[in-house]
Coordinates of C-alpha atoms and ligand atoms in Angstrom, one line a residue:
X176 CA 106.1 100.6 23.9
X177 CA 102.8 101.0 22.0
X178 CA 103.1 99.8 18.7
X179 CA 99.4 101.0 17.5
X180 CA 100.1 103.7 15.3
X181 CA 97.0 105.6 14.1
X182 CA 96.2 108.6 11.5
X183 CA 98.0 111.2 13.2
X184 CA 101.2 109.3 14.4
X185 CA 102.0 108.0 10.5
X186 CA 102.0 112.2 10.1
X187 CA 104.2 112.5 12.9
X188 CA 106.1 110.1 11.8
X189 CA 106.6 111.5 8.6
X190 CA 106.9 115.2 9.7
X191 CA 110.2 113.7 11.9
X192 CA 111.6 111.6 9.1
X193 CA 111.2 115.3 6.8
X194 CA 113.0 117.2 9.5
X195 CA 116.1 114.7 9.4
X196 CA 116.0 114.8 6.4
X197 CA 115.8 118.8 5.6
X198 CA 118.0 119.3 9.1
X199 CA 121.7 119.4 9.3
X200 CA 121.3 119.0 13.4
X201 CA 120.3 116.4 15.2
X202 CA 116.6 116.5 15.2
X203 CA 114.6 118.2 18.3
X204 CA 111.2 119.3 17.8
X205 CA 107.6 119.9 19.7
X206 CA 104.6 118.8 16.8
X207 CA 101.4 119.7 17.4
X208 CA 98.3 118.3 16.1
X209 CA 96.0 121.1 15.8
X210 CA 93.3 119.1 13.6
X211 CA 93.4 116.5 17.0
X212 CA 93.2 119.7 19.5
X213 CA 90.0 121.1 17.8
X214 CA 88.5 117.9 17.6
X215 CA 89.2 117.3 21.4
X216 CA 87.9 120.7 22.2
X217 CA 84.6 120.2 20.3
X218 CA 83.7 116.9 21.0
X219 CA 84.4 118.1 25.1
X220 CA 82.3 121.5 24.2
X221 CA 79.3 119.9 22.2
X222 CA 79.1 117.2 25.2
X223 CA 78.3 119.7 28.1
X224 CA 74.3 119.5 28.9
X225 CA 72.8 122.8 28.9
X226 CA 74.0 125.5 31.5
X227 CA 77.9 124.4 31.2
X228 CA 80.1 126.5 29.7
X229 CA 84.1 125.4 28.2
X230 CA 87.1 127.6 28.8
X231 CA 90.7 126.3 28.0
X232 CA 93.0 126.6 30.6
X233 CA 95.9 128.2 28.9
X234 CA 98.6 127.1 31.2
X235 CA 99.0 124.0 30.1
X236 CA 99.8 125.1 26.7
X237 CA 99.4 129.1 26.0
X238 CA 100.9 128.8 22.3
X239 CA 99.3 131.1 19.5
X240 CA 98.3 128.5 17.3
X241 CA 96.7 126.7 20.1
X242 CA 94.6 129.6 21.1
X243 CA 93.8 130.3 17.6
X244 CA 92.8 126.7 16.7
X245 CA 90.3 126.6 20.3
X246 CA 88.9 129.9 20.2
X247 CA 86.7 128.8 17.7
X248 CA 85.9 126.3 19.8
X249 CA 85.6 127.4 23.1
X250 CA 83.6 129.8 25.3
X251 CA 86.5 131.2 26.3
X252 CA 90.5 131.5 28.1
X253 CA 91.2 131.3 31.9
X254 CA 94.4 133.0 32.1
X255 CA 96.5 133.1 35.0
X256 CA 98.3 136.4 34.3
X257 CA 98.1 139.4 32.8
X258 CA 101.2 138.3 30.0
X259 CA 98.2 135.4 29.5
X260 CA 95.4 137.6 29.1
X261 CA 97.3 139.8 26.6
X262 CA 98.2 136.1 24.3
X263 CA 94.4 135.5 24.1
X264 CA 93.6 139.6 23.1
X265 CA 96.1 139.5 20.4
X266 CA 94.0 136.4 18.6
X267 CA 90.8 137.8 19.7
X268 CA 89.5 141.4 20.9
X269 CA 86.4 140.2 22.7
X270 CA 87.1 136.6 23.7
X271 CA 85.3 135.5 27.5
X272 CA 88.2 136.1 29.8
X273 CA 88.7 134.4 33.0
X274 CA 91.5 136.2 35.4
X275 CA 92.4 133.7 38.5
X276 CA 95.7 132.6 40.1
X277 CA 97.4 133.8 43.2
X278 CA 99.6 136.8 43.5
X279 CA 98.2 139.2 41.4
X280 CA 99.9 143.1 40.7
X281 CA 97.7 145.9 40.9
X282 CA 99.1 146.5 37.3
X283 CA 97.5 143.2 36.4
X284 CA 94.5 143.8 37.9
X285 CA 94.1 147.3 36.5
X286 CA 95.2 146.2 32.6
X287 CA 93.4 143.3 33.0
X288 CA 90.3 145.5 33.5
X289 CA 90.9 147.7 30.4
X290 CA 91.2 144.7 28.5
X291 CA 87.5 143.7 29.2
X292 CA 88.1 140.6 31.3
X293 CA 84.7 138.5 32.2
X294 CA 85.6 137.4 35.6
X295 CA 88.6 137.7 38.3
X296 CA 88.5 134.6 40.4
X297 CA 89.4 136.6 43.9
X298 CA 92.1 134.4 45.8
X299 CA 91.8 136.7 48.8
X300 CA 90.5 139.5 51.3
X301 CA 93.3 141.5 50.7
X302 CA 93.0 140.9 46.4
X303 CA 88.6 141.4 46.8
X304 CA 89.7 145.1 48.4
X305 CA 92.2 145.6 45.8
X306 CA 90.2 144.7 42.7
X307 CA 87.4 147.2 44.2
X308 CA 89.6 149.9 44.6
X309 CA 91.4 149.4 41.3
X310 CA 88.1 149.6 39.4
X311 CA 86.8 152.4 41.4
X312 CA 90.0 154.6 39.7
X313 CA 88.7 153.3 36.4
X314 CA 85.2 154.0 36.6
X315 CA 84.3 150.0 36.1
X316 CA 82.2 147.2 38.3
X317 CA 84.7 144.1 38.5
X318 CA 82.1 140.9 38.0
X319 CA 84.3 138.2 41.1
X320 CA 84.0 134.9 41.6
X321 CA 85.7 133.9 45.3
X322 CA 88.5 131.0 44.7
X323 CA 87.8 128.6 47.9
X324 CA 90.1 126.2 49.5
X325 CA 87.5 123.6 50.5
X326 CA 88.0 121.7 53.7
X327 CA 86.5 118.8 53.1
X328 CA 89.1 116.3 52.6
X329 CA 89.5 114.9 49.0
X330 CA 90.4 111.6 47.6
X331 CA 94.0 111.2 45.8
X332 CA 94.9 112.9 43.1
X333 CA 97.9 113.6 41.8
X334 CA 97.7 117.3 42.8
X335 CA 95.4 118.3 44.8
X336 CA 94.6 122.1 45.2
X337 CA 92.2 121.9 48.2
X338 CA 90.9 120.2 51.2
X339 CA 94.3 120.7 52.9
X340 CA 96.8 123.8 53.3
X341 CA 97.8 125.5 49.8
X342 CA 98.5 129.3 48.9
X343 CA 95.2 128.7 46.7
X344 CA 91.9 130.5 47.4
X345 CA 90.0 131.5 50.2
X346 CA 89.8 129.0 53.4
X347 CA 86.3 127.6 53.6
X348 CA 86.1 128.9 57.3
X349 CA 86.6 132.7 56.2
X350 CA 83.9 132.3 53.2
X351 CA 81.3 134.4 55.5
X352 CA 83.3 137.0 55.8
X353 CA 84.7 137.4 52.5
X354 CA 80.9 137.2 51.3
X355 CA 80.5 140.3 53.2
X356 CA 83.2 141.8 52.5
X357 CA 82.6 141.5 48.8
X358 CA 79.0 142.8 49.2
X359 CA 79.9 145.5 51.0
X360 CA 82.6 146.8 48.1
X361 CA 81.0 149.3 46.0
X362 CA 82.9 148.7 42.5
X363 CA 82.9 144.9 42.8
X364 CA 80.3 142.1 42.0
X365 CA 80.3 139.1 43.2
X366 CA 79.1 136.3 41.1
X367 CA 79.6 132.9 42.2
X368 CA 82.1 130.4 43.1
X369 CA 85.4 128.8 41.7
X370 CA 86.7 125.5 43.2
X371 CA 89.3 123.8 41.5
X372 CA 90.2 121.4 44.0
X373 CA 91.7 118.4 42.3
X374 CA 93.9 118.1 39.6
X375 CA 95.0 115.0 37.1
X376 CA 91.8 113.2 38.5
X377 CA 91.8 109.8 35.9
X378 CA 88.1 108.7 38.0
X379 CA 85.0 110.1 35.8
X380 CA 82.7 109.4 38.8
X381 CA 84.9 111.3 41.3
X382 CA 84.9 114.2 39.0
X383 CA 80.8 114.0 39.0
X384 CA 80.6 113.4 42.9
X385 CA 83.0 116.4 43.2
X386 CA 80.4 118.7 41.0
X387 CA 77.9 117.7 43.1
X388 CA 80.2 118.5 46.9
X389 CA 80.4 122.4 44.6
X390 CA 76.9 122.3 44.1
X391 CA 75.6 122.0 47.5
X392 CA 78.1 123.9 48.8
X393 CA 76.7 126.8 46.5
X394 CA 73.6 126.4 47.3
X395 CA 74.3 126.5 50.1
X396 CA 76.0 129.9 51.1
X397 CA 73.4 131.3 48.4
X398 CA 70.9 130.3 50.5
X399 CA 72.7 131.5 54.0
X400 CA 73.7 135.1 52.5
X401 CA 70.8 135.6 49.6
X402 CA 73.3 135.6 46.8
X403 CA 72.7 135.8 43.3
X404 CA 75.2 133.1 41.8
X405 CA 75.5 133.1 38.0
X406 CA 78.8 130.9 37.7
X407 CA 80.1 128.2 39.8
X408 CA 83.5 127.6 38.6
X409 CA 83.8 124.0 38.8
X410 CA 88.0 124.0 37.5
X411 CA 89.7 121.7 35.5
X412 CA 91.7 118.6 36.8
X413 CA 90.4 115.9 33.8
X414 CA 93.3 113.7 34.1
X415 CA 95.7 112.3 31.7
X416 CA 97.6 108.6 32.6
X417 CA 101.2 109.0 31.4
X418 CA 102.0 105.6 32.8
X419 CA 99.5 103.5 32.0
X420 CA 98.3 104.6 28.0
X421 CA 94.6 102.4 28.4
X422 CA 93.5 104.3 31.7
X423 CA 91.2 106.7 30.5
X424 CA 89.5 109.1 31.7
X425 CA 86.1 108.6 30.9
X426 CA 84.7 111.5 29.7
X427 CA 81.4 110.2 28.5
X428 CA 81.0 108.6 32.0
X429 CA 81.0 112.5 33.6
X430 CA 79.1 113.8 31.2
X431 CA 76.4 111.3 31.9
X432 CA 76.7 111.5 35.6
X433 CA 76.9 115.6 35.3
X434 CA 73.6 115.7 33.9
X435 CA 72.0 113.3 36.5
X436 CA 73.2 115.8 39.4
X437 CA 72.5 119.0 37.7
X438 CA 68.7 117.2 36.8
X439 CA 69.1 116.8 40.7
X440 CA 69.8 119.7 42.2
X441 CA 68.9 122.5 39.7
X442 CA 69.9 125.7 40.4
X443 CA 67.8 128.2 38.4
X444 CA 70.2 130.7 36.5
X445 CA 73.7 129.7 37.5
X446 CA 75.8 128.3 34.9
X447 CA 78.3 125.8 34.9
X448 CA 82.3 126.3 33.6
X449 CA 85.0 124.5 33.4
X450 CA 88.4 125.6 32.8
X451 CA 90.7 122.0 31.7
X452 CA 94.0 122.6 30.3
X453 CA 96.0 118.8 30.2
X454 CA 92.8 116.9 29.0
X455 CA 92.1 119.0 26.4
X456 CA 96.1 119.7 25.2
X457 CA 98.4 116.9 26.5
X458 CA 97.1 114.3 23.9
X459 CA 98.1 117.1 20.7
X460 CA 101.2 117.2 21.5
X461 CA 104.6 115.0 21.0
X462 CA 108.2 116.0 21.8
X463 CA 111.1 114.5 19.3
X464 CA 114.2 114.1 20.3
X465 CA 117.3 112.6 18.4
X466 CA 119.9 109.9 20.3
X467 CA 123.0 111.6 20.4
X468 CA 124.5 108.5 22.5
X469 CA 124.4 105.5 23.4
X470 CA 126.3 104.2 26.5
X471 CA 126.8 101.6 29.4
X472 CA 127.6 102.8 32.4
X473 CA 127.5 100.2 35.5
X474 CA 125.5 97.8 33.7
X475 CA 122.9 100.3 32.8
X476 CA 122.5 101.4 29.2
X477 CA 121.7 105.4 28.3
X478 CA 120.0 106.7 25.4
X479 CA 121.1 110.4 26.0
X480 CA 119.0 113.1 23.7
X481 CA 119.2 116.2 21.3
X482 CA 117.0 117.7 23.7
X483 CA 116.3 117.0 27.7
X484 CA 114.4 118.1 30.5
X485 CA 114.8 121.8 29.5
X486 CA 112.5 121.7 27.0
X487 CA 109.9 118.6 28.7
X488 CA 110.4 119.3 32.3
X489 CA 107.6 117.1 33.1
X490 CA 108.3 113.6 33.5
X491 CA 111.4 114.8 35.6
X492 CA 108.4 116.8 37.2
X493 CA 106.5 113.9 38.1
X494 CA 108.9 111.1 38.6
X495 CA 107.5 108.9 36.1
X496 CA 108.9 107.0 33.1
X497 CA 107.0 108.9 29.5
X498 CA 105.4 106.7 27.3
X499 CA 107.9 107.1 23.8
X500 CA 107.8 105.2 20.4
X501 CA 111.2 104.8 18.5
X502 CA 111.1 106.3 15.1
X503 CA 113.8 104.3 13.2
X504 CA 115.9 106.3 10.4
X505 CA 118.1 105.1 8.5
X506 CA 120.7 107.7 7.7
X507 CA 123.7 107.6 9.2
X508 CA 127.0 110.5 8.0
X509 CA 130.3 108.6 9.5
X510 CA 132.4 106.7 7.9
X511 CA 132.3 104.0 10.8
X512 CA 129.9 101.5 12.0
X513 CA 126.6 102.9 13.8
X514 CA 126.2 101.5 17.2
X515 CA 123.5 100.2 18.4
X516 CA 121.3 98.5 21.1
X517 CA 119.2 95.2 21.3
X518 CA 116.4 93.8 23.6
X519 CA 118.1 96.2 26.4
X520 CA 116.0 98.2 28.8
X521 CA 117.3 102.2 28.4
X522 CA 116.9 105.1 30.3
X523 CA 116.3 108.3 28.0
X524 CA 118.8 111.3 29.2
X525 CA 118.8 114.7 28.2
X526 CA 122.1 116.8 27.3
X527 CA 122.1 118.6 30.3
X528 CA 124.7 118.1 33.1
X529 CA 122.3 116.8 35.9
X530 CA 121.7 113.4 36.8
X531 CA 118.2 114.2 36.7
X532 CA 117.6 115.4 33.2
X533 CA 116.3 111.7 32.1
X534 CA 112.8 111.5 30.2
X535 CA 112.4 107.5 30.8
X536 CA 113.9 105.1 33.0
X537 CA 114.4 101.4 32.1
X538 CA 112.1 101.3 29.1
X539 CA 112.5 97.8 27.4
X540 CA 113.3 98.4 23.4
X541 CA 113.9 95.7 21.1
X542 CA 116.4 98.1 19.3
X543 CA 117.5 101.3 19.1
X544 CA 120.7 103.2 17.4
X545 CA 121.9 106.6 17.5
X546 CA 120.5 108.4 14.7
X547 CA 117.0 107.3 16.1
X548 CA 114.5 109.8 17.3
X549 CA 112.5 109.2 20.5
X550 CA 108.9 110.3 20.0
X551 CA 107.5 111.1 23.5
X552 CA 103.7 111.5 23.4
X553 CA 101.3 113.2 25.7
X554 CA 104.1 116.1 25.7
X555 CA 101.2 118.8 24.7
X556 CA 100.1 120.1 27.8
X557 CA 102.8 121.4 31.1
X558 CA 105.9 120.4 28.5
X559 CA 107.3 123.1 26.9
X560 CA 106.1 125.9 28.7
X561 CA 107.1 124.7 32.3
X562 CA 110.5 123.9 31.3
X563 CA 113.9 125.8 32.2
X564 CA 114.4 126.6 28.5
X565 CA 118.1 128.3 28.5
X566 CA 119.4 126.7 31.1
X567 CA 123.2 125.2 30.0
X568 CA 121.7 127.4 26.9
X569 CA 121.3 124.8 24.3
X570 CA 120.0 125.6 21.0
X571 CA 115.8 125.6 21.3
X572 CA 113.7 122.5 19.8
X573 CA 111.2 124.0 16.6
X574 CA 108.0 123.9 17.6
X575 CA 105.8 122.5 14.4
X576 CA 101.9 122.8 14.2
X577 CA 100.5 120.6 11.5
X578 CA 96.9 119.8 11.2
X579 CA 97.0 115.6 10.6
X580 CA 96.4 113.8 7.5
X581 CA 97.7 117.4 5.3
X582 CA 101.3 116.8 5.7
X583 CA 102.1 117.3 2.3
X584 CA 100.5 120.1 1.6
X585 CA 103.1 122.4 3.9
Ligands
PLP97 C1 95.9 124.8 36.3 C2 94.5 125.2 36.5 C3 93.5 124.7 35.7 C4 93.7 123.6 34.7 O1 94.1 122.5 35.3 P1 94.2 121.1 34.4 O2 94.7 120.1 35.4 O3 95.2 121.4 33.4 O4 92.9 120.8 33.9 C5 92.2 125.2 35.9 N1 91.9 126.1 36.8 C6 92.9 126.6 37.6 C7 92.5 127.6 38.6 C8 94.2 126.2 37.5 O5 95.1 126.7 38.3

């Protein structure tokens, strides 16, 4: 695997050697680099030419200490329910507030209100009615962005959320009429636009082409309807490789090509978010989990893990093989010989009893013995939180924030 290890790897290192040697378990643990997540966040946030604006789509990681460490950070949270919008109140009483996803409760809509959210992206006719009337009972003007599924067809992604059928947004065709119908609501406001189409996009000059499809499209149906746009949503989607660690994307690239469009096609007084979530979080974040077992079954060797797809369902997710170092450790409690494996490829299993729960297929390792600890990377976005935590209710990994290079000041 890749052997470079830099600053805040030799911490990581050091904070999994300290919990073998503090733990009586086998070790298990989520560590997150929040020094690494601020820096991420700022460099992303400082970057964005004039008229852009950062929120952090908390999804991918809605921890505490995550929305702590960005809100300094960032403009502000996109939340995708009203349990999310109540994490980022209790670290901040006035924070920027973005309300989108589909499905949402009147209850939502209504607390979501009272908690003084910025903007409800409206997924449909039936939400823009409810949204109105829900405000109307509390006296408030809901500002609304319209979520729309876009038809034109998009190049791959790894997800895409538009340009073909998906419960997401507003169809393109119906865009008229909900325009109207949002005008014609007395306690709404429509202000713009949100069109997260693509998701996990690695190509910096996709993601720029793509900002400039938004931006005409705008412009356009300001133009057709005499709209007043403020925001045009323009999503997340910055991509993360988990199978090949040198793809990149290039976020200096975007930023270079953003500016050229928005120099192009200026449009007086709207402004520009974003809402990522994996670029910003994935790279903070690294899952530990101890080899329980070693084993050859049918000429295949298994590493099987203190830990599993229950806590990082996401390379099960995805189908593809996460990138892992070995952490070596050298203490061993029986009194008989440790096994152990050499220039073998492994597969990484979980301790759950599917044949699926298995992290990474046929990695080559020159060795690896139980008592070692597998030290997945990328695991700090969509790991923890979209896992099936209790089920086959094992014990629960710790989940360790460290900022890196103060590891021994804890
Ligand atoms: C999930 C989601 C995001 C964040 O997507 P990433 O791929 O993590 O950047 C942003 N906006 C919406 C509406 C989403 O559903």
């Amino acid at each position: 695997m890749n052997a470079v290890v830099t600053k805040a790897e030799r911490t990581v290192i050091a904070l999994v050697e300290r919990l073998k040697k503090d733990g009586s378990e086998p070790v298990c643990a989520f560590l997150y680099d929040k020094r690494e997540l601020r820096g991420r966040a700022q460099t992303c946030a400082d970057s964005l030419p004039e008229g852009c604006r950062l929120f952090y789509a908390m999804k991918a990681n809605p921890s505490r200490d995550y929305l702590e460490c960005l809100a300094p950070v960032v403009y502000g949270f996109e939340a995708a329910s009203i349990g999310e919008v109540r994490k980022v109140r209790e670290v901040s009483a006035d924070k920027p507030i973005i309300f989108g996803g589909p499905g949402k409760k009147d209850y939502e809509i209504s607390e979501a209100l009272e908690l003084g959210v910025m903007l409800f992206h409206a997924e449909s006719m039936h939400e823009l009615r409810r949204i109105s009337l829900i405000a109307g009972r509390l006296g408030k003007i809901a500002s609304v962005l319209l979520r729309v599924n876009l038809r034109a067809s998009f190049p791959e992604a790894t997800l895409v959320m538009a340009g073909r059928p998906t419960q997401f947004g507003i169809d393109e065709a119906d865009v008229p009429e909900a325009i109207q119908l949002a005008q014609s609501l007395p306690h709404l406001q429509l202000e713009g636009f949100h069109l997260h189409s693509i998701s996990n996009n690695l190509d910096a000059h996709l993601h720029a082409l793509l900002i400039s499809v938004y931006w005409d499209r705008v412009t356009e149906w300001k133009e057709t309807f005499g709209l007043t746009v403020r925001y045009l949503n323009a999503g997340g989607g910055f991509g993360i490789s988990y199978t090949d660690l040198d793809r990149k994307f290039e976020w200096p690239v975007f930023i270079k090509e953003l500016s050229r469009v928005l120099e192009e096609k200026r449009l007086p007084g709207v402004e520009l978010l974003f809402e990522p979530g994996r670029y910003l979080a994935a790279t903070c974040g690294y899952y530990a989990a101890e080899v329980v077992d070693l084993k050859c079954n049918h000429d295949k060797h298994y590493a099987v893990l203190r830990g599993g797809s229950h806590h990082f369902r996401l390379p099960g997710a995805w189908q593809h093989s996460h990138p892992f170092e070995i952490v070596p450790l050298e203490q061993w409690d029986y009194p008989f010989p440790r096994p152990e494996v050499r220039d073998v490829e492994i597969t990484a299993a979980g301790e759950l009893c599917t044949p699926k729960d298995v992290l990474a297929r046929d990695v080559r390792i020159s060795r690896l013995r139980i008592g070692d600890v597998l030290l997945f990377h990328l695991a700090g976005a969509y790991g923890w939180t979209i896992s099936a935590h209790d089920f086959l209710s094992h014990s629960h990994p710790d989940h360790i924030f460290f900022e890196a290079g103060q590891e021994d000041s804890q």
